[in-house]
C-alpha positions as semicolon CSV with decimal commas, in nm:
position;residue;x (nm);y (nm);z (nm)
1;M;5,234;0,405;-1,133
2;I;5,550;0,611;-1,163
3;Y;5,846;0,504;-0,949
4;E;6,178;0,665;-0,871
5;F;6,454;0,403;-0,859
6;N;6,819;0,436;-0,759
7;E;6,785;0,816;-0,766
8;Y;6,643;0,818;-1,121
9;R;6,297;0,971;-1,146
10;P;6,102;0,928;-1,473
11;V;6,043;1,240;-1,683
12;V;5,700;1,254;-1,850
13;H;5,588;1,548;-2,064
14;K;5,260;1,699;-1,939
15;S;5,085;1,622;-2,271
16;S;5,154;1,248;-2,238
17;F;4,927;0,997;-2,067
18;V;5,059;0,710;-1,856
19;H;4,772;0,488;-1,752
20;P;4,748;0,443;-1,373
21;Q;4,781;0,066;-1,422
22;A;5,105;0,099;-1,620
23;C;5,439;0,090;-1,438
24;V;5,716;0,336;-1,532
25;T;6,034;0,295;-1,328
26;G;6,362;0,484;-1,304
27;N;6,565;0,626;-1,591
28;V;6,280;0,686;-1,838
29;I;6,220;0,996;-2,051
30;I;5,880;1,027;-2,220
31;G;5,825;1,303;-2,478
32;K;5,513;1,483;-2,598
33;N;5,178;1,326;-2,692
34;V;5,280;0,975;-2,585
35;Y;5,029;0,709;-2,476
36;I;5,135;0,436;-2,231
37;G;4,858;0,177;-2,189
38;P;4,747;-0,022;-1,885
39;G;4,971;-0,314;-1,795
40;A;5,272;-0,169;-1,976
41;A;5,603;-0,210;-1,791
42;I;5,861;0,055;-1,882
43;R;6,160;-0,052;-1,670
44;G;6,447;0,195;-1,665
45;D;6,607;0,023;-1,368
46;W;6,934;-0,097;-1,530
47;G;6,954;0,137;-1,830
48;E;6,787;0,434;-1,998
49;I;6,462;0,435;-2,194
50;I;6,383;0,728;-2,423
51;I;6,033;0,737;-2,571
52;K;6,019;1,028;-2,813
53;D;5,726;1,247;-2,918
54;G;5,413;1,087;-3,059
55;C;5,491;0,726;-2,962
56;N;5,247;0,481;-2,813
57;V;5,325;0,176;-2,602
58;Q;5,004;-0,018;-2,577
59;E;4,854;-0,254;-2,320
60;N;5,080;-0,518;-2,159
61;C;5,398;-0,419;-2,343
62;T;5,740;-0,457;-2,182
63;V;6,034;-0,225;-2,249
64;H;6,356;-0,335;-2,072
65;M;6,728;-0,397;-2,127
66;F;7,054;-0,548;-2,002
67;P;7,258;-0,321;-1,769
68;G;7,398;0,000;-1,918
69;I;7,197;-0,011;-2,241
70;T;6,987;0,276;-2,380
71;I;6,664;0,195;-2,561
72;T;6,519;0,460;-2,791
73;L;6,176;0,461;-2,947
74;E;6,207;0,729;-3,214
75;E;5,926;0,970;-3,299
76;N;5,585;0,817;-3,375
77;A;5,689;0,458;-3,300
78;H;5,379;0,244;-3,251
79;I;5,422;-0,055;-3,018
80;G;5,124;-0,292;-3,039
81;H;4,950;-0,477;-2,757
82;G;5,171;-0,722;-2,569
83;A;5,493;-0,653;-2,760
84;I;5,835;-0,679;-2,593
85;I;6,120;-0,441;-2,673
86;H;6,437;-0,566;-2,501
87;G;6,749;-0,357;-2,555
88;A;6,657;-0,269;-2,915
89;H;6,643;0,055;-3,114
90;I;6,308;0,131;-3,279
91;G;6,315;0,384;-3,565
92;K;6,082;0,669;-3,651
93;D;5,733;0,571;-3,772
94;V;5,789;0,200;-3,702
95;L;5,489;-0,023;-3,631
96;V;5,561;-0,320;-3,404
97;G;5,269;-0,562;-3,422
98;M;5,091;-0,729;-3,134
99;N;5,296;-0,976;-2,927
100;A;5,609;-0,923;-3,136
101;V;5,946;-0,957;-2,960
102;I;6,241;-0,735;-3,057
103;M;6,563;-0,854;-2,892
104;D;6,885;-0,690;-2,774
105;K;7,095;-0,480;-3,013
106;A;6,836;-0,519;-3,289
107;I;6,784;-0,206;-3,498
108;V;6,452;-0,149;-3,672
109;G;6,482;0,110;-3,950
110;D;6,245;0,403;-3,995
111;G;5,903;0,325;-4,139
112;S;5,932;-0,052;-4,103
113;I;5,641;-0,275;-4,006
114;I;5,703;-0,573;-3,778
115;G;5,419;-0,825;-3,801
116;S;5,228;-0,959;-3,504
117;L;5,401;-1,250;-3,323
118;T;5,729;-1,182;-3,506
119;F;6,054;-1,266;-3,324
120;V;6,339;-1,032;-3,417
121;P;6,661;-1,197;-3,289
122;E;6,949;-1,028;-3,115
123;G;7,154;-0,799;-3,337
124;M;6,928;-0,813;-3,644
125;E;6,944;-0,491;-3,847
126;I;6,631;-0,412;-4,043
127;P;6,667;-0,139;-4,308
128;S;6,411;0,139;-4,340
129;R;6,065;0,064;-4,479
130;K;6,068;-0,316;-4,466
131;V;5,786;-0,555;-4,377
132;V;5,915;-0,821;-4,139
133;V;5,733;-1,136;-4,024
134;G;5,802;-1,477;-3,876
135;S;5,998;-1,650;-3,604
136;P;6,280;-1,592;-3,662
137;A;6,207;-1,269;-3,845
138;K;6,243;-1,243;-4,222
139;I;6,215;-0,937;-4,444
140;I;5,944;-1,016;-4,698
141;K;5,887;-0,690;-4,888
142;D;5,909;-0,313;-4,884
143;V;5,663;-0,087;-4,704
144;T;5,462;0,093;-4,972
145;D;5,360;0,457;-4,951
146;E;5,002;0,340;-4,890
147;M;5,110;0,116;-4,601
148;L;5,312;0,395;-4,440
149;K;5,022;0,638;-4,479
150;W;4,789;0,386;-4,310
151;K;5,038;0,338;-4,025
152;K;5,071;0,714;-3,971
153;E;4,692;0,756;-3,962
154;G;4,665;0,484;-3,697
155;T;4,938;0,647;-3,489
156;K;4,758;0,984;-3,508
157;I;4,459;0,823;-3,338
158;Y;4,683;0,723;-3,048
159;Q;4,838;1,070;-3,038
160;G;4,492;1,214;-2,973
161;L;4,414;0,956;-2,704
162;P;4,604;1,125;-2,415
163;K;4,389;1,439;-2,441
164;D;4,068;1,233;-2,453
165;L;4,179;1,031;-2,151
166;F;4,273;1,340;-1,951
167;N;3,928;1,485;-2,029
168;T;3,702;1,183;-1,981
169;L;3,869;0,889;-1,798
170;K;3,743;0,847;-1,441
171;P;3,680;0,562;-1,201
172;C;3,316;0,458;-1,179
173;E;3,080;0,194;-1,054
174;P;2,942;-0,035;-1,326
175;L;2,585;-0,009;-1,448
176;R;2,368;-0,314;-1,380
177;S;2,192;-0,308;-1,718
178;V;2,251;-0,161;-2,063
179;P;2,085;0,182;-2,104
180;K;1,813;0,188;-2,367
181;F;1,977;0,468;-2,567
182;R;2,343;0,377;-2,525
183;R;2,543;0,574;-2,784
184;K;2,694;0,375;-3,073
185;Q;3,066;0,421;-3,136
186;S;3,175;0,547;-3,476
187;V;3,396;0,365;-3,725
188;F;3,689;0,595;-3,799
189;F;3,974;0,357;-3,890
190;H;3,999;0,023;-4,071
191;T;4,254;-0,254;-4,111
192;L;4,477;-0,227;-4,414
193;K;4,336;-0,426;-4,706
194;Q;4,526;-0,749;-4,775
195;G;4,774;-0,739;-5,059
196;K;4,863;-0,375;-5,001
């Protein structure tokens, strides 16, 4: 759902897909080839949210802020399932893992990877290309070229998802049994090997 609030109407580029079960409210600007998943709450009620080209905000994420704050997700930011971005700045090509929390005035540098379940406290500044894990967050190593390449490949999959959803997503009634020749889905992306 897309809601105008306090005379602010969200702006969503025509190439971007906002799932009907997501909620985008108020002062929100969404660029090109962005995916917003079901259950995501993008609340531009008290401040501005800018989601730049190529980003994805996956299922059940929350993006919100204290009054008067602007949140920016720079190009190709990848926000994993259930993550919370509250008043933070997320750099270009950042991966925020599932259920991570990034708090107010935190700055995540370009190309960094925030591990799943990580808690980034208020005001933490993370330089570019760092791997960050834990609660509270700690920088544990640099993002290698191989890690960044893997992240970019994963984000490209999400950048193609809006077009596929526009072309094939439709409400339907469920089948009552599995068809005999149900098509198998292909394997086209893998987790990054440990130790990389």
